XYZ file of N, CA and C in Angstrom:
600
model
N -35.853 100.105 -21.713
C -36.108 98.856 -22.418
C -37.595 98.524 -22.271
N -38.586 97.984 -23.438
C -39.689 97.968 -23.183
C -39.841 96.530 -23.904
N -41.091 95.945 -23.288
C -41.575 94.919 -24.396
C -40.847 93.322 -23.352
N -40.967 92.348 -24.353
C -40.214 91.422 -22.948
C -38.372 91.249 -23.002
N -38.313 90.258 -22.563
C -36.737 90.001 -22.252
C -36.196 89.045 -22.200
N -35.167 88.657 -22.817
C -34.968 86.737 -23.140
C -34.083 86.413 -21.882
N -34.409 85.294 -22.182
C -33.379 84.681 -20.572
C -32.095 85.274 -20.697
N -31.483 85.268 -21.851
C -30.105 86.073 -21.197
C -29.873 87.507 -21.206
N -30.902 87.969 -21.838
C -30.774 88.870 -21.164
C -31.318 89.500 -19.913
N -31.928 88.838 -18.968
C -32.480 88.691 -17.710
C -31.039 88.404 -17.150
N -30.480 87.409 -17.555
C -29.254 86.874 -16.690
C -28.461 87.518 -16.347
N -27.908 88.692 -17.716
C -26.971 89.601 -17.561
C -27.405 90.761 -16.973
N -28.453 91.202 -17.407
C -29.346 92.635 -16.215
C -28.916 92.061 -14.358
N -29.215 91.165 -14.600
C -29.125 90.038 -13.056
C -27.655 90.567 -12.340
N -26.992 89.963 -13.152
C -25.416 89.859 -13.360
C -25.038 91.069 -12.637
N -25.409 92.042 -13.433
C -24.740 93.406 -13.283
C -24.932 94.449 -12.479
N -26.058 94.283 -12.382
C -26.968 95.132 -10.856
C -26.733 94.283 -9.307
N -26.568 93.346 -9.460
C -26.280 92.472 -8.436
C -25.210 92.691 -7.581
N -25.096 93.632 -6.425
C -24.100 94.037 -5.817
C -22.881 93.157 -4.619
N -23.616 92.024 -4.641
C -23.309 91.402 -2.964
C -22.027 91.244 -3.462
N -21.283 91.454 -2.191
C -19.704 91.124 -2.068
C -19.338 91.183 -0.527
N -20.051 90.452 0.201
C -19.683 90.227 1.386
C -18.281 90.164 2.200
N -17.885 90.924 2.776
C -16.811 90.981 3.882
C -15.813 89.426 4.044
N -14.661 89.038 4.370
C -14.399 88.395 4.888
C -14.955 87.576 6.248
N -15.398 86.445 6.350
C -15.617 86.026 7.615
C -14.602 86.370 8.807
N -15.414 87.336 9.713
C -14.679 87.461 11.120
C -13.840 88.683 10.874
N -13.991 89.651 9.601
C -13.260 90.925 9.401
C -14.242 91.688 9.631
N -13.832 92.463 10.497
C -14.709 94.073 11.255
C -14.578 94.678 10.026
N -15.623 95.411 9.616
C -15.971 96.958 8.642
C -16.532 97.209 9.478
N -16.460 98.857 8.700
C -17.589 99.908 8.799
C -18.887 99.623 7.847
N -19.943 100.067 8.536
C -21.355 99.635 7.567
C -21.662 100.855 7.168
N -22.255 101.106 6.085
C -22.404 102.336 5.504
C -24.180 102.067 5.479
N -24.898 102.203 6.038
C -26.670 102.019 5.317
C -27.339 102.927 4.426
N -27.539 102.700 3.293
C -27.822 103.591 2.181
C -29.502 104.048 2.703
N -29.761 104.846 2.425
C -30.923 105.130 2.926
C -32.516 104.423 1.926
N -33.697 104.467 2.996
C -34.304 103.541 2.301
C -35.533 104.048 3.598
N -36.855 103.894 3.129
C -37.806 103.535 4.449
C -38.309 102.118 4.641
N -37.049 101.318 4.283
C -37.369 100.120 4.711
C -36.653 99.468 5.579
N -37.086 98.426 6.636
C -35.708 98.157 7.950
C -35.191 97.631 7.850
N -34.729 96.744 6.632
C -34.325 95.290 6.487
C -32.371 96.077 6.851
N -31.858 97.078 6.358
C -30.516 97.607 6.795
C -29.911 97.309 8.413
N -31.492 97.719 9.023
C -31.171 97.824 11.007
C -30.931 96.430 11.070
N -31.389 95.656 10.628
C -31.313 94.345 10.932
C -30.075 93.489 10.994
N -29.514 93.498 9.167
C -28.515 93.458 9.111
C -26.706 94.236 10.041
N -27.136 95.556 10.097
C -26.359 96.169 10.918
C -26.467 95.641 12.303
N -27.403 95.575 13.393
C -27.276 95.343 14.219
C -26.786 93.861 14.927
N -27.268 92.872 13.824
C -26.694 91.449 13.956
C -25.366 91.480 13.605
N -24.769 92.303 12.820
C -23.092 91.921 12.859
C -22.438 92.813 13.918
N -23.167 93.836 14.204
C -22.690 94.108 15.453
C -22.707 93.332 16.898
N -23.774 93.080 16.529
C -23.421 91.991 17.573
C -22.732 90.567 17.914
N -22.127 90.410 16.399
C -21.581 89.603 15.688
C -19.978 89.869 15.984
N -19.992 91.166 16.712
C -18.890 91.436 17.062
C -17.767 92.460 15.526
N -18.531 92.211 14.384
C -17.868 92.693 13.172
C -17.979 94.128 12.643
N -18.767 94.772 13.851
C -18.996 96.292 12.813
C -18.678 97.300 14.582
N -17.594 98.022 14.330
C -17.229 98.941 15.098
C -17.942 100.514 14.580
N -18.114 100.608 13.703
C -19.018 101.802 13.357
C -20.325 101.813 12.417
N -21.348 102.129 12.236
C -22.261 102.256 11.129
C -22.983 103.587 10.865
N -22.831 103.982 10.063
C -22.893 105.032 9.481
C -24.622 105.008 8.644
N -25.320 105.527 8.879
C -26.563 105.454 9.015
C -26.778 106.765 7.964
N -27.431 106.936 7.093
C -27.611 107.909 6.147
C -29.555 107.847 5.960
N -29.788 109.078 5.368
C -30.785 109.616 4.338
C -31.563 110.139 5.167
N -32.238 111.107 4.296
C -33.019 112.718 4.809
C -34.027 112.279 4.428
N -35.004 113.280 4.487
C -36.878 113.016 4.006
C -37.068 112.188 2.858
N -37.787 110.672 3.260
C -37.914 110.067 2.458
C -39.415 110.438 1.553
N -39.220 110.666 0.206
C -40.637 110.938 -0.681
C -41.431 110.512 -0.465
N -41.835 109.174 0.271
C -42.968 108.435 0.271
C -44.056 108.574 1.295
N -43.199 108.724 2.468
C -43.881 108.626 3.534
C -43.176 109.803 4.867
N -42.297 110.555 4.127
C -41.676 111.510 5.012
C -41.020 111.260 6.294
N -40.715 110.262 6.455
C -39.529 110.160 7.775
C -38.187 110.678 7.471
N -37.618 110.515 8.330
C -36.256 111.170 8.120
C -35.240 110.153 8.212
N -34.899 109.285 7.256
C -34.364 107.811 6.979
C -33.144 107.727 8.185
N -32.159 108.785 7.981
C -31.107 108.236 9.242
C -31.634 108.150 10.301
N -32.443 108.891 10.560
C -32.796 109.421 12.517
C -33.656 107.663 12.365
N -34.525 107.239 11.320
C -35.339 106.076 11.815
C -34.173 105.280 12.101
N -33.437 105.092 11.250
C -31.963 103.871 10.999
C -31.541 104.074 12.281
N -31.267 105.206 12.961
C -30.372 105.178 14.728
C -31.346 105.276 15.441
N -32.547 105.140 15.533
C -33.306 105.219 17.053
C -33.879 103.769 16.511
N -34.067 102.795 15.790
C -34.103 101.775 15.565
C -32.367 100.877 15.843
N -31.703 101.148 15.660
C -30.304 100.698 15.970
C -30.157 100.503 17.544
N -30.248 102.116 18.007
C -30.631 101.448 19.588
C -31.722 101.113 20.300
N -32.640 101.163 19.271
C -33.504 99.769 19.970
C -33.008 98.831 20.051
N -32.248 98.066 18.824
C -31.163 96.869 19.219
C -30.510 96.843 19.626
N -30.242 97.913 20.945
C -29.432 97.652 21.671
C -27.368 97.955 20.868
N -27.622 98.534 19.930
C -26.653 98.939 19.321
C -25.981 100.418 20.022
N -25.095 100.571 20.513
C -24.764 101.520 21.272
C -24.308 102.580 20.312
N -24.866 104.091 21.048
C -24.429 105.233 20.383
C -23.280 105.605 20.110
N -22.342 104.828 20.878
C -21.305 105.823 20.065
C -20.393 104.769 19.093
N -21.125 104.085 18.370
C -20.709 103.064 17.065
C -21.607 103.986 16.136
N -22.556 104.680 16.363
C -23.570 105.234 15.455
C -23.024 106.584 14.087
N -23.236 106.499 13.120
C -22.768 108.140 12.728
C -24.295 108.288 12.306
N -24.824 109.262 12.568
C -26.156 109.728 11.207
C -25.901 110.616 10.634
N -26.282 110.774 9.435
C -26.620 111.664 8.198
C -27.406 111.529 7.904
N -28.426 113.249 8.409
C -29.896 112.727 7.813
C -30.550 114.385 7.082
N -29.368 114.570 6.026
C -30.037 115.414 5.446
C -30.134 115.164 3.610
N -29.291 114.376 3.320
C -29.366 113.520 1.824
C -30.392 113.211 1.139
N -30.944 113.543 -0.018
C -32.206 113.381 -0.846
C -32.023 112.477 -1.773
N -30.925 111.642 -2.146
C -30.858 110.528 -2.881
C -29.449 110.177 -2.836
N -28.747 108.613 -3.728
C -27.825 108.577 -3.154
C -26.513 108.839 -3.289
N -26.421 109.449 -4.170
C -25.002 110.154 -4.339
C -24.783 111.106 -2.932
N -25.876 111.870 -2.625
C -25.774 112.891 -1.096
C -25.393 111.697 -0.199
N -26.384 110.475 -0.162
C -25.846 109.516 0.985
C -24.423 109.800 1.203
N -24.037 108.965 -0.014
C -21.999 109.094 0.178
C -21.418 110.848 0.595
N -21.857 111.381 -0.614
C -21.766 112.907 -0.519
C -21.510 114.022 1.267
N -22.531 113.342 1.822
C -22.748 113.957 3.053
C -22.198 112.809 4.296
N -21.988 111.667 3.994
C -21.442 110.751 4.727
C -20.134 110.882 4.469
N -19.539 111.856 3.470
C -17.698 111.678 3.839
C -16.869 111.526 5.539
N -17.266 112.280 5.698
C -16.555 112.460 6.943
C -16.899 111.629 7.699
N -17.526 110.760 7.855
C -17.652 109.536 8.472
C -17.166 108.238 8.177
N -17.263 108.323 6.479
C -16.128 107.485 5.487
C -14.308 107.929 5.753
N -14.371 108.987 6.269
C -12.885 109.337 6.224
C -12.767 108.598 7.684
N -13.566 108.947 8.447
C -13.063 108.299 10.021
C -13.079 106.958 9.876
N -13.963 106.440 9.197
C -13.786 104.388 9.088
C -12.478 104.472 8.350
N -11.848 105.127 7.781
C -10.582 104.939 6.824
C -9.493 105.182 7.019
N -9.429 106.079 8.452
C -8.605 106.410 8.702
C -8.391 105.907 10.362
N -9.248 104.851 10.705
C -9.097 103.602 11.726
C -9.084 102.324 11.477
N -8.305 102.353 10.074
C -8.088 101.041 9.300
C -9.303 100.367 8.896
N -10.570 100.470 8.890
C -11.558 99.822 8.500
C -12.033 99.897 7.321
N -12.320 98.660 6.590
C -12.972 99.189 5.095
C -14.185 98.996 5.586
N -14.813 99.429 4.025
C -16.316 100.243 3.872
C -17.113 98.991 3.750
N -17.885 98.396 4.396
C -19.148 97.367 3.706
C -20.637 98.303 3.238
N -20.883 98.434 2.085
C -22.326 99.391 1.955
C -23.533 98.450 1.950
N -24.360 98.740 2.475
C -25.806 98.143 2.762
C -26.945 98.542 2.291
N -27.165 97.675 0.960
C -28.026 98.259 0.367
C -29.400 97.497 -0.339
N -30.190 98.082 -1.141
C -31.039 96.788 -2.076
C -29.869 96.235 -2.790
N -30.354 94.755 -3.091
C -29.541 93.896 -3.904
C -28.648 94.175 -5.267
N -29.801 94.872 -5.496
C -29.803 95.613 -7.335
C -29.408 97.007 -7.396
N -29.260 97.588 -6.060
C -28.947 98.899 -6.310
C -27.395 99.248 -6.397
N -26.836 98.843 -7.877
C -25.402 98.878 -8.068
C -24.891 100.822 -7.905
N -25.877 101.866 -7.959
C -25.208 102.700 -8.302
C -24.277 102.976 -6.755
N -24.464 102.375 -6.071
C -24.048 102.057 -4.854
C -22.353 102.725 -4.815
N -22.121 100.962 -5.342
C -20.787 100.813 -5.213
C -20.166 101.865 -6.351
N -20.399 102.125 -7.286
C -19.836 103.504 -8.407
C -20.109 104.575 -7.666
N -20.807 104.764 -6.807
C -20.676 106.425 -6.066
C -19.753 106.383 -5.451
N -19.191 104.864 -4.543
C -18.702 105.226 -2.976
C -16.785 105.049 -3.792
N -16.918 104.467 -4.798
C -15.696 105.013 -5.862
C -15.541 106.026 -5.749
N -16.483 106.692 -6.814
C -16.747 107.986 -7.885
C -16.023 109.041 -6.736
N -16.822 109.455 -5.231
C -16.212 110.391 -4.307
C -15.525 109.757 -3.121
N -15.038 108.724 -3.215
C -13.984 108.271 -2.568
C -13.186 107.365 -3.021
N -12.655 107.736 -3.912
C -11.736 107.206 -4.562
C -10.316 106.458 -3.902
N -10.126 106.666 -3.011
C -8.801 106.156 -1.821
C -9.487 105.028 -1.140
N -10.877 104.938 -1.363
C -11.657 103.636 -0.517
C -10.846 102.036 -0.542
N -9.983 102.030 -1.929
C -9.484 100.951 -1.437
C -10.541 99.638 -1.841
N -10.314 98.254 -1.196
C -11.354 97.287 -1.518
C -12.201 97.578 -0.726
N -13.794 97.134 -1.109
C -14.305 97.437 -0.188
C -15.550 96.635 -0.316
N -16.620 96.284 0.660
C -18.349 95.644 0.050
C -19.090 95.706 -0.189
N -19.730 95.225 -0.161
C -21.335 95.019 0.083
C -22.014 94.098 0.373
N -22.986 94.112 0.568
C -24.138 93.552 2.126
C -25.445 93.747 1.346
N -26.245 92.960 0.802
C -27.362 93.182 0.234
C -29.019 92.935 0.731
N -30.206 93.120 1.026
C -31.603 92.594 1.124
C -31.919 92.891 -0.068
N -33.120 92.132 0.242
C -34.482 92.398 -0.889
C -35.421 93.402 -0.739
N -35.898 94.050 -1.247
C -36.677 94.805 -0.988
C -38.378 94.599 -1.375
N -39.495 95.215 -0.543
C -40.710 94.765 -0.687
C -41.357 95.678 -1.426
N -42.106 95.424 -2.426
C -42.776 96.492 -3.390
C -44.146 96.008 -3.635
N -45.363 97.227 -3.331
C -46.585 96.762 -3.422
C -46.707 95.397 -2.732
N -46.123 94.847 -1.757
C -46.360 93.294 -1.012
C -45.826 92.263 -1.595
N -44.861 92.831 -2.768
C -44.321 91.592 -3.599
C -42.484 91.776 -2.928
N -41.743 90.388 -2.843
C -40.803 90.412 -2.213
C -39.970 90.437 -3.611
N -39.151 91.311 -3.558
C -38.560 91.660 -5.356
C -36.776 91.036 -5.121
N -37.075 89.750 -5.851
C -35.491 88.552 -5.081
C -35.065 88.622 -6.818
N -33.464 88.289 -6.860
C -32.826 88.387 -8.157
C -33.755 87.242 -8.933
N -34.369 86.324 -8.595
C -35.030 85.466 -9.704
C -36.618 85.867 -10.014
N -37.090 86.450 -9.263
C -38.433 87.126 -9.320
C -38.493 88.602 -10.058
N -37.882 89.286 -10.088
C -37.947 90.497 -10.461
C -38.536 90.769 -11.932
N -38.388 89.885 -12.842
C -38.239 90.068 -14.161
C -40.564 90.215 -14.582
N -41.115 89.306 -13.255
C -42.283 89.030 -13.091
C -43.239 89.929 -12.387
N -42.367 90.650 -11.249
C -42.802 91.809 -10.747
C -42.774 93.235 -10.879
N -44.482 94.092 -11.454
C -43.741 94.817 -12.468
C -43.097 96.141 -11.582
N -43.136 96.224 -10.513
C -42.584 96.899 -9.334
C -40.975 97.013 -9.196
N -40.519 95.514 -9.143
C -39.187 95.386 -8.963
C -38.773 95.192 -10.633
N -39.607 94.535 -12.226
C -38.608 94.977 -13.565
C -38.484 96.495 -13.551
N -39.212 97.137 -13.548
C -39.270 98.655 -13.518
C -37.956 99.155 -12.929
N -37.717 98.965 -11.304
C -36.503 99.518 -10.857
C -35.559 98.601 -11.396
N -35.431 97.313 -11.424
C -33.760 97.097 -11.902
C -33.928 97.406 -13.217
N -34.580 97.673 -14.389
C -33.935 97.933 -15.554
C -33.796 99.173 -15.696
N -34.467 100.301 -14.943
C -34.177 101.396 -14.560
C -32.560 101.724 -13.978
N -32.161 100.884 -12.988
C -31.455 100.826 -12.498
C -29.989 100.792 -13.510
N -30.172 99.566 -14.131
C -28.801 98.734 -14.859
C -28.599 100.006 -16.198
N -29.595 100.473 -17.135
C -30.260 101.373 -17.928
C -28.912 102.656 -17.433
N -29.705 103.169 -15.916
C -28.987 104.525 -15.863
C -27.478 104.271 -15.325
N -27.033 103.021 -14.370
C -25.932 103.056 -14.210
C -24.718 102.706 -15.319
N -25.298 102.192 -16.351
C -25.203 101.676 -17.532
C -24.123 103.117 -18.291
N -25.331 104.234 -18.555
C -24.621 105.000 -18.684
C -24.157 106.492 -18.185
N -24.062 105.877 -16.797
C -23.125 106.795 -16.478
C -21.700 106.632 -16.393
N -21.529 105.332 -16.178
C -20.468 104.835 -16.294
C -19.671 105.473 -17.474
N -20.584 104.910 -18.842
C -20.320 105.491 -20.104
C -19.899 106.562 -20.159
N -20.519 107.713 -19.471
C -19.917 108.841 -20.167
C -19.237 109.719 -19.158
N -18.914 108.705 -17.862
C -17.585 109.150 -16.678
C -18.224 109.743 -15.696
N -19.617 109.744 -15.630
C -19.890 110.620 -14.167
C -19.689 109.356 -13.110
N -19.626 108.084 -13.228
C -19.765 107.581 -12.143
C -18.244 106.513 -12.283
N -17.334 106.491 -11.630
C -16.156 105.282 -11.642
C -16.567 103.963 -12.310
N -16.160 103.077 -13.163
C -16.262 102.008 -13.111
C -15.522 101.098 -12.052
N -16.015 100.151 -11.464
C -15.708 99.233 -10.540
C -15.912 97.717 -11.157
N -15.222 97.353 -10.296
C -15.169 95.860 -10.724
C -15.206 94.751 -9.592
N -15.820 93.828 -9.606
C -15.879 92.848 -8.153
C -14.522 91.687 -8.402
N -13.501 91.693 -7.751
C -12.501 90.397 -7.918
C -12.013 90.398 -6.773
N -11.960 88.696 -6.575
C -11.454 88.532 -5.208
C -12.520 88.474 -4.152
N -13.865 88.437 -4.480
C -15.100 88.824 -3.977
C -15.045 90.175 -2.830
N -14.272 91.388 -3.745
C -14.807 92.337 -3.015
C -14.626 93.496 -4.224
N -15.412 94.821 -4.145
C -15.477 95.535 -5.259
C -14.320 96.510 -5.031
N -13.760 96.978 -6.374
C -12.123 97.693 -6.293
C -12.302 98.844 -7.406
């Protein structure tokens, strides 16, 4: 999409990329952290752990393009810096984008699933292809969430009402809504739906 964008259709781009579907208050998940070289995930993870609500977190992504860390290994040696104990930890840190996240995190998705826990995924706000992957190859997932931050681009804080202004964060969500848009369309990725405030 090029050129500008009318308020509603800002609203509905908004709408649709917009992943949050937060957990029940006081219901334990598993945290899934999508990979990212940014920390705002440890944060979140480690406060509901200590929150008493997350018995496992599952920590994902391999060499990040930008700056070459190795996204899970930062996500768990930052985790127990907070004092988050190892053996709540899973890493996966060989994934190059995020379908591998889920992809290579099965077996860690099968163990949260098969100790009664659903999935909360932790991700950017806007990054819906999220929840259509953790469908798409786990389809038995059942209800399940999401847990959202903002993410920082070029020093600009890219929030669902700002984005449309920052050309950092329009770029990725219409990128975003654009390709999940159609994949949906033409079946590579599950359609999902949020009711009940959790995605199914």
């Amino acid at each position: 999409m090029t050129g500008s964008i009318s308020l509603d259709q800002i609203a509905g781009i908004t709408a649709f990329v917009d992943v949050e579907a937060p957990p029940p208050e006081e219901t334990p998940t598993a945290l899934m952290l999508f990979g990212t070289n940014q920390p705002a995930p440890v944060k979140i993870a480690a406060e509901r752990y200590h929150a008493g609500l997350v018995p496992l977190i599952i920590a994902t992504g391999g060499v990040n393009r930008h700056n070459g860390i190795i996204e899970g290994q930062v996500f768990q040696r930052l985790l127990l810096e907070h004092d988050v104990p190892e053996r709540v930890i899973r890493c996966e840190d060989k994934s190059a984008n995020t379908w591998q996240n889920v992809e290579y995190a099965l077996p860690f998705l099968d163990e949260a699933l098969r100790s009664g826990l659903a999935i909360t995924g932790v991700s950017k706000w806007y990054h819906c292809r999220t929840v259509r992957i953790l469908k798409t190859l786990l389809p038995e997932i059942g209800s399940f969430y999401a847990v959202t931050w903002e993410p920082v681009y070029a020093g600009n804080l890219v929030t669902r009402t700002d984005w449309p202004s920052i050309p950092d964060g329009k770029r990725r969500v219409i990128r975003e809504w654009e390709e999940v848009t159609r994949r949906v369309a033409d079946g590579r990725l599950a359609a999902t739906q949020r009711t009940d405030g959790a995605w199914r």
